[in-house]
Coordinates of C-alpha atoms and ligand atoms in Angstrom, one line a residue:
X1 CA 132.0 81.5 23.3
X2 CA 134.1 80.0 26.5
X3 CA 137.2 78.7 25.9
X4 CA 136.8 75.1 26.6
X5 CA 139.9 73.6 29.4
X6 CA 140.6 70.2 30.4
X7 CA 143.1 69.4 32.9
X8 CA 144.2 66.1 33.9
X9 CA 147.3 65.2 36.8
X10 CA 149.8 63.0 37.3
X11 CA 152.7 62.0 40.0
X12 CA 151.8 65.2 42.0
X13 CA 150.9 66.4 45.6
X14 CA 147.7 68.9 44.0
X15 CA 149.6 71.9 45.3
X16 CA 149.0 73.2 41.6
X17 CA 145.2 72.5 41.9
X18 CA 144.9 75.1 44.7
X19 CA 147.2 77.6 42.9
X20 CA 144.2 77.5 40.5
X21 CA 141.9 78.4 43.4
X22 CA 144.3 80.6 45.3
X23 CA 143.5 83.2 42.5
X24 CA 140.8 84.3 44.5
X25 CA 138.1 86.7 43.2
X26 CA 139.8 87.4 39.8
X27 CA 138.8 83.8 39.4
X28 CA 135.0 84.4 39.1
X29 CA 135.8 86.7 35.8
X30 CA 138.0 84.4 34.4
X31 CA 135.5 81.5 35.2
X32 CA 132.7 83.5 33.1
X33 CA 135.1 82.6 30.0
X34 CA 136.4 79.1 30.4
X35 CA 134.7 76.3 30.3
X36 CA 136.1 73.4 32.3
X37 CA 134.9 70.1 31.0
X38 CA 137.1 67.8 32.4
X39 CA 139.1 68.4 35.6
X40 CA 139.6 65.5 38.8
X41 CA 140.5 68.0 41.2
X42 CA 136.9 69.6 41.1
X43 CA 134.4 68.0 38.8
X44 CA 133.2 64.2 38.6
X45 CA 134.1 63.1 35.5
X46 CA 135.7 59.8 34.6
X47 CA 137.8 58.6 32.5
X48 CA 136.4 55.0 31.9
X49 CA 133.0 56.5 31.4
X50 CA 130.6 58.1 34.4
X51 CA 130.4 53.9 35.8
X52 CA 133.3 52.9 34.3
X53 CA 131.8 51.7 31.2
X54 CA 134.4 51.8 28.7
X55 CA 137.4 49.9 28.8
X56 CA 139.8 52.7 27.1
X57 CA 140.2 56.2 28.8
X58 CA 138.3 59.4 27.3
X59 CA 139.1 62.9 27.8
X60 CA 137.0 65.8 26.3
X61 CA 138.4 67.7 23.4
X62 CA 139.1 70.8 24.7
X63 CA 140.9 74.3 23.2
X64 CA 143.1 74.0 26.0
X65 CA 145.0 71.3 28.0
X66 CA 146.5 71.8 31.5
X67 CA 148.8 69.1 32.8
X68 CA 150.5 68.7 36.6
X69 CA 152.5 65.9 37.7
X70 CA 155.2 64.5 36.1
X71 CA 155.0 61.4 34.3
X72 CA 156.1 58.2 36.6
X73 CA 154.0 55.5 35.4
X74 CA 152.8 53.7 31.9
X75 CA 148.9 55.3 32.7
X76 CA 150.7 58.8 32.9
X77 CA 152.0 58.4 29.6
X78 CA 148.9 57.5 27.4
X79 CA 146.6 60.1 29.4
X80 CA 149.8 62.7 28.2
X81 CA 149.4 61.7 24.5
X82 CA 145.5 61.3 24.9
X83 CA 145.1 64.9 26.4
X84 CA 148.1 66.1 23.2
X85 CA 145.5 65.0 20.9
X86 CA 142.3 66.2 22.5
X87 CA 143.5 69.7 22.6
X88 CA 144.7 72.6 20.4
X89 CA 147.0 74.6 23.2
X90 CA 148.9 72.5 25.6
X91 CA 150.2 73.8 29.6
X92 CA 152.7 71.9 31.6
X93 CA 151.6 73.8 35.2
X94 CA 154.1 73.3 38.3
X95 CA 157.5 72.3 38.5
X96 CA 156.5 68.6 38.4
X97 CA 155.0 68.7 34.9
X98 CA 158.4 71.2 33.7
X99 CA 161.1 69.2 35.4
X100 CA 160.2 66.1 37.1
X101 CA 159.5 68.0 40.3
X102 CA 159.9 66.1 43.4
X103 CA 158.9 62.7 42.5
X104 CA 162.0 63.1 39.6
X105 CA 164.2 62.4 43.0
X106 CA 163.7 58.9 42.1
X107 CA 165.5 59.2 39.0
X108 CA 168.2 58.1 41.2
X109 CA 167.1 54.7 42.0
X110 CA 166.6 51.9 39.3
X111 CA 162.7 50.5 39.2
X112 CA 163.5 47.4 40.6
X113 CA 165.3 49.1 43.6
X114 CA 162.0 51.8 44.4
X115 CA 159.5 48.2 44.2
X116 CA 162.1 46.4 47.0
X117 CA 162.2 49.2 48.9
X118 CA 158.9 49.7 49.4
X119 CA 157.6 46.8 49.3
X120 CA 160.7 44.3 51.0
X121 CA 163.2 47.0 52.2
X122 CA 160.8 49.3 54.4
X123 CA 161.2 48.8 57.9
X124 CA 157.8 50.0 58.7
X125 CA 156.0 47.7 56.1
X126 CA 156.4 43.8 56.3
X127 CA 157.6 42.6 53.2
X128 CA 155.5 41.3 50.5
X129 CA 154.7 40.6 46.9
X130 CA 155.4 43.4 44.3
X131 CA 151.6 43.8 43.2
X132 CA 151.8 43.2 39.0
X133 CA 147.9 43.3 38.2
X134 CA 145.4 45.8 37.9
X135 CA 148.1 48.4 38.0
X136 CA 150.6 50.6 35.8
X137 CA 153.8 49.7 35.5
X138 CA 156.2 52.3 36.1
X139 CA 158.2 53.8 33.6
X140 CA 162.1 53.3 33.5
X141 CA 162.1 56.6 34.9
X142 CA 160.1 59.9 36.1
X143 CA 159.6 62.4 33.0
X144 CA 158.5 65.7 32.7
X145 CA 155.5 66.3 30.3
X146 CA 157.6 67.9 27.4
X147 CA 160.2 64.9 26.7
X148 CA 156.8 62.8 26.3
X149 CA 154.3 65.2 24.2
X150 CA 154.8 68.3 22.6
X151 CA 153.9 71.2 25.0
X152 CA 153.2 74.8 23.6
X153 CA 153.5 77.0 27.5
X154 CA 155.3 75.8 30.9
X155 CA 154.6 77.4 33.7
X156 CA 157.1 76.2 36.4
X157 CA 157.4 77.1 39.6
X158 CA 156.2 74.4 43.1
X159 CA 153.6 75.0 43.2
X160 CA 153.7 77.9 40.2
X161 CA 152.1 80.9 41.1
X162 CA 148.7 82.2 40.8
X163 CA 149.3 86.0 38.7
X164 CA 151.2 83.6 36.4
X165 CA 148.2 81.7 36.0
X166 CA 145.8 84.4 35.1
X167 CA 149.1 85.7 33.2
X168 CA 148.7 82.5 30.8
X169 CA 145.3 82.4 30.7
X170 CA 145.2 86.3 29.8
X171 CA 147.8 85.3 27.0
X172 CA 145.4 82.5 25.5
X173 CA 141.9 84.6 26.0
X174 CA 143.6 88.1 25.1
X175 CA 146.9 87.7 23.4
X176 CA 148.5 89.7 26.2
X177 CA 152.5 88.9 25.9
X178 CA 153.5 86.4 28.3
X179 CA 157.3 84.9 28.9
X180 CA 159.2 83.4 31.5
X181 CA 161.9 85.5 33.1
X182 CA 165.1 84.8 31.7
X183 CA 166.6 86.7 34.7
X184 CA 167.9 84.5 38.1
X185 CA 165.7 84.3 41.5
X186 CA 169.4 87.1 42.3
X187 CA 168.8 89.4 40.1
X188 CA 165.6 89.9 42.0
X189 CA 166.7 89.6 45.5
X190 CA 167.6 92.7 47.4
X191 CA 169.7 91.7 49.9
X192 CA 173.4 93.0 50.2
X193 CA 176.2 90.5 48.2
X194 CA 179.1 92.1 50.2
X195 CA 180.9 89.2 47.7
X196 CA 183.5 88.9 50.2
X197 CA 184.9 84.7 50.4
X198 CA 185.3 83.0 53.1
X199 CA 186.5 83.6 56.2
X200 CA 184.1 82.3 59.0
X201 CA 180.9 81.3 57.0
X202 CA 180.3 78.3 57.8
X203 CA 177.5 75.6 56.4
X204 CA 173.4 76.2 57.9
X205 CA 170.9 74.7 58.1
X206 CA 167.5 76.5 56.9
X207 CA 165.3 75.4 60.2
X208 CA 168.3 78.4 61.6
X209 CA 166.7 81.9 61.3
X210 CA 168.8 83.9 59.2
X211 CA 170.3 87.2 60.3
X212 CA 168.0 90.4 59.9
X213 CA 164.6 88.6 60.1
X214 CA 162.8 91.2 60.0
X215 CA 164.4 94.1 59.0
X216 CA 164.2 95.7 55.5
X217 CA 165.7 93.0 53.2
X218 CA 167.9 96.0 51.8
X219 CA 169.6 96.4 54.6
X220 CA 170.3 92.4 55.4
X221 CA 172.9 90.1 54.1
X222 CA 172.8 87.7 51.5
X223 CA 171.6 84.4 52.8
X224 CA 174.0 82.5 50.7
X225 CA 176.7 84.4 52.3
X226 CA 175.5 84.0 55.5
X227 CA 176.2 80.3 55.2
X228 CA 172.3 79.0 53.7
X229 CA 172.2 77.3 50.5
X230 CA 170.2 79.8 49.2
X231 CA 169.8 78.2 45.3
X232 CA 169.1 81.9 44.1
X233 CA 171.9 81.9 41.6
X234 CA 170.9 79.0 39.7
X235 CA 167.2 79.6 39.6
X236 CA 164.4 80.9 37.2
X237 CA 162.9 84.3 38.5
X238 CA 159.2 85.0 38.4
X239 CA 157.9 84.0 42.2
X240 CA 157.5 87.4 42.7
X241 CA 155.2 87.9 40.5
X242 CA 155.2 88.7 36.8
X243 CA 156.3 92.5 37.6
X244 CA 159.8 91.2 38.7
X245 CA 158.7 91.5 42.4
X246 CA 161.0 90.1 45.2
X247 CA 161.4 86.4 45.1
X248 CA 158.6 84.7 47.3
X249 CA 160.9 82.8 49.7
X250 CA 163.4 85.5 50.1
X251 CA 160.5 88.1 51.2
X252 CA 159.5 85.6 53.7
X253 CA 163.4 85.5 54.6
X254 CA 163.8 81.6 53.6
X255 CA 166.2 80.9 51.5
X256 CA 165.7 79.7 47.6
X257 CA 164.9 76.2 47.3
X258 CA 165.2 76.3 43.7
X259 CA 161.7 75.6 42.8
X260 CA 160.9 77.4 39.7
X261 CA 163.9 75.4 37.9
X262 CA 167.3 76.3 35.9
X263 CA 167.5 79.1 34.4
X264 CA 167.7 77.2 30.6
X265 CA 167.0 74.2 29.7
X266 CA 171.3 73.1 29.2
X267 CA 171.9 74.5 32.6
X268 CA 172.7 72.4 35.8
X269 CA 172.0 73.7 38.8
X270 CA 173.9 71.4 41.1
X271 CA 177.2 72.6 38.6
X272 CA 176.2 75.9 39.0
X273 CA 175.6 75.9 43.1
X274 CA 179.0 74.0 42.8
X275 CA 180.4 77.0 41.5
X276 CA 178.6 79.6 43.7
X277 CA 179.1 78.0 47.0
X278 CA 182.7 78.2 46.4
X279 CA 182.9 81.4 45.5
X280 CA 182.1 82.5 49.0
X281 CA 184.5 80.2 50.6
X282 CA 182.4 77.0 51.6
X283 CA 183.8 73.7 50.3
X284 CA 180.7 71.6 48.0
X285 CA 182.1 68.5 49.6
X286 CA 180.7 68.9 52.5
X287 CA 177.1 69.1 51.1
X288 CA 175.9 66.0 51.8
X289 CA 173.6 64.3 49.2
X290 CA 174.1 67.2 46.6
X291 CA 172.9 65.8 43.7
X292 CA 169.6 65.2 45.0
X293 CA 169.8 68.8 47.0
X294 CA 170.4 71.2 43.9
X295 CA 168.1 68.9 41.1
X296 CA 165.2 68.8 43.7
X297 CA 162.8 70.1 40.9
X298 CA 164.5 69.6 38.2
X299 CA 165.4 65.9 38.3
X300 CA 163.8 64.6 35.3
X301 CA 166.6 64.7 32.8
X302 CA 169.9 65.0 35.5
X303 CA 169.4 63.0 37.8
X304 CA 170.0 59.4 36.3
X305 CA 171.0 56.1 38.3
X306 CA 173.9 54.5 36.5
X307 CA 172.2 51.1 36.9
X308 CA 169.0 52.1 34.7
Ligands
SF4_1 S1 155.0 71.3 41.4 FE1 155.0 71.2 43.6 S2 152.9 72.0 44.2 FE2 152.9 71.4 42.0 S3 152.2 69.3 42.0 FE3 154.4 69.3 42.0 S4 155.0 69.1 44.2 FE4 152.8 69.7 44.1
SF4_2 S1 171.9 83.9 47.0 FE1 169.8 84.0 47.8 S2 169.9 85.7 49.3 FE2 171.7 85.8 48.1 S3 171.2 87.3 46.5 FE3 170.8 85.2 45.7 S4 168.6 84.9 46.1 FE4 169.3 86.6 47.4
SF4_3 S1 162.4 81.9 46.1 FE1 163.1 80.0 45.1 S2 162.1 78.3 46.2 FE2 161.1 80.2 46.8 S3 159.3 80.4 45.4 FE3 161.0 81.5 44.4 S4 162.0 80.0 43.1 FE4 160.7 78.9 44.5

């Protein structure tokens, strides 16, 4: 009998709706044995009832529950603990629904600031009223879908990838093993840490190609010490692929952005890049906005306005 999947998203970009189809032909098997019955990104069915019928949202019960998005708004939070108690197995897919992803950068800025500045503050908008009715309120704050419902596998990762996909959905059909690495987006880099400090690295900007495009990535230098805030020493391996390939980024010879998260759920990256970038002689100082820079993904929990 398929295994029954309903997937529901939140404060996202649907990046991790096309890792789903990015899976390419392997998808066709795996579609033999799931059963979607409730999914926005591809199938047409409502909440509110198929004409909006029903005044409280329905979801499908289902064996297994996918989330993306993180949780910005008071709608997000009872579809959450709706889909928690439709389902038996529970996924938080993409960095959004791990750590607050991207739209966790807002975890800097009290409510009331975000509603002035978009809708009195924005130079491109004339101002108006805050609109009240007919819509969710936001929360104090962006969460990720585990500090609102319990959530049994994450899969982080912007968007996560596809082989770790399957890799989950294996787990749940098969009982294959399935973990996240423990190891850092470093220990799977094969670039050349001369780990000497300082002298004449100076600060780049990632738009600047990095030296040894190109060439085999054995044979070229660390992009951190190069002068690139390469986040590789505070991130979560497992972009290359469950099999511990080279990190995605870094085989395209882009420095890490940080996107599959900390390394454990204490650590902070922005502490840890702190810590890193000095080591090789550059001063954190002069990083402007670094805060925002090394918690891009992971903002729900450490990045906090003081004024919340
Ligand atoms: S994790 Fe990235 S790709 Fe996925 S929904 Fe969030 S922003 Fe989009
Ligand atoms: S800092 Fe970046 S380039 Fe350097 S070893 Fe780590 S992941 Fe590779
Ligand atoms: S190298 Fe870093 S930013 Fe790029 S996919 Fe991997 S974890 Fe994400």
């Amino acid at each position: 009998m398929a295994v029954k999947v309903a997937q529901e998203w939140f404060a996202i970009c649907g990046g991790c709706e096309v890792t789903i189809l990015d899976v390419g032909e392997p998808l066709i098997d795996l579609l033999a044995e799931l059963e979607f019955v409730h999914m926005p990104v591809i199938m047409d069915h409502k909440l509110y009832g198929q004409t909006g019928e029903e005044s409280k949202a329905d979801i499908p019960e289902a064996d297994v529950g996918i989330l993306t998005g993180s949780i910005r708004n008071e709608e997000n939070k009872e579809l959450a603990e709706l889909m928690r108690s439709r389902v038996n197995f529970l996924i938080s897919m993409g960095s959004c629904a791990c750590y607050g992803g991207v739209p966790a950068l807002a975890n800097q800025f009290a409510v009331d600031e975000i509603y002035q500045r978009v809708y009195q503050g924005n130079s491109t908008t004339d101002p108006g009223e805050t609109p009240a009715e007919g819509l969710p309120a936001l929360l104090d704050r962006v969460y990720a879908v585990h500090e609102v419902v319990d959530v049994d596998l994450m899969l982080p990762g912007c968007p996560t990838t596809p082989d770790m996909f399957v890799a989950a959905v294996m787990h749940l059909l098969k009982g294959t093993p399935f973990a996240l690495e423990t190891k850092s987006v470093c220990d799977q880099c094969p670039t050349i840490r001369e780990q000497k400090t300082g002298e004449g690295i100076t600060l780049k900007r990632p738009l600047e190609s990095v030296e040894g495009v190109g060439e085999a990535l054995e044979t070229v230098r660390c992009f951190m010490e190069q002068g690139y805030l390469c986040q590789g020493p505070a991130t979560r391996a497992g972009c290359g692929g469950m099999d511990g390939g080279t990190p995605r980024c870094i085989r395209a010879y882009m420095p890490c952005r940080g996107c599959f998260g900390p390394l454990t759920d204490q650590a902070n990256p922005m502490v840890d890049m702190m810590g890193a970038i000095s080591t090789i002689g550059l001063n954190p100082r002069d990083i402007p906005d670094r805060a925002a820079q090394f918690n891009r993904f992971a903002g729900s929990g450490r990045l906090r306005t003081k004024r919340r």
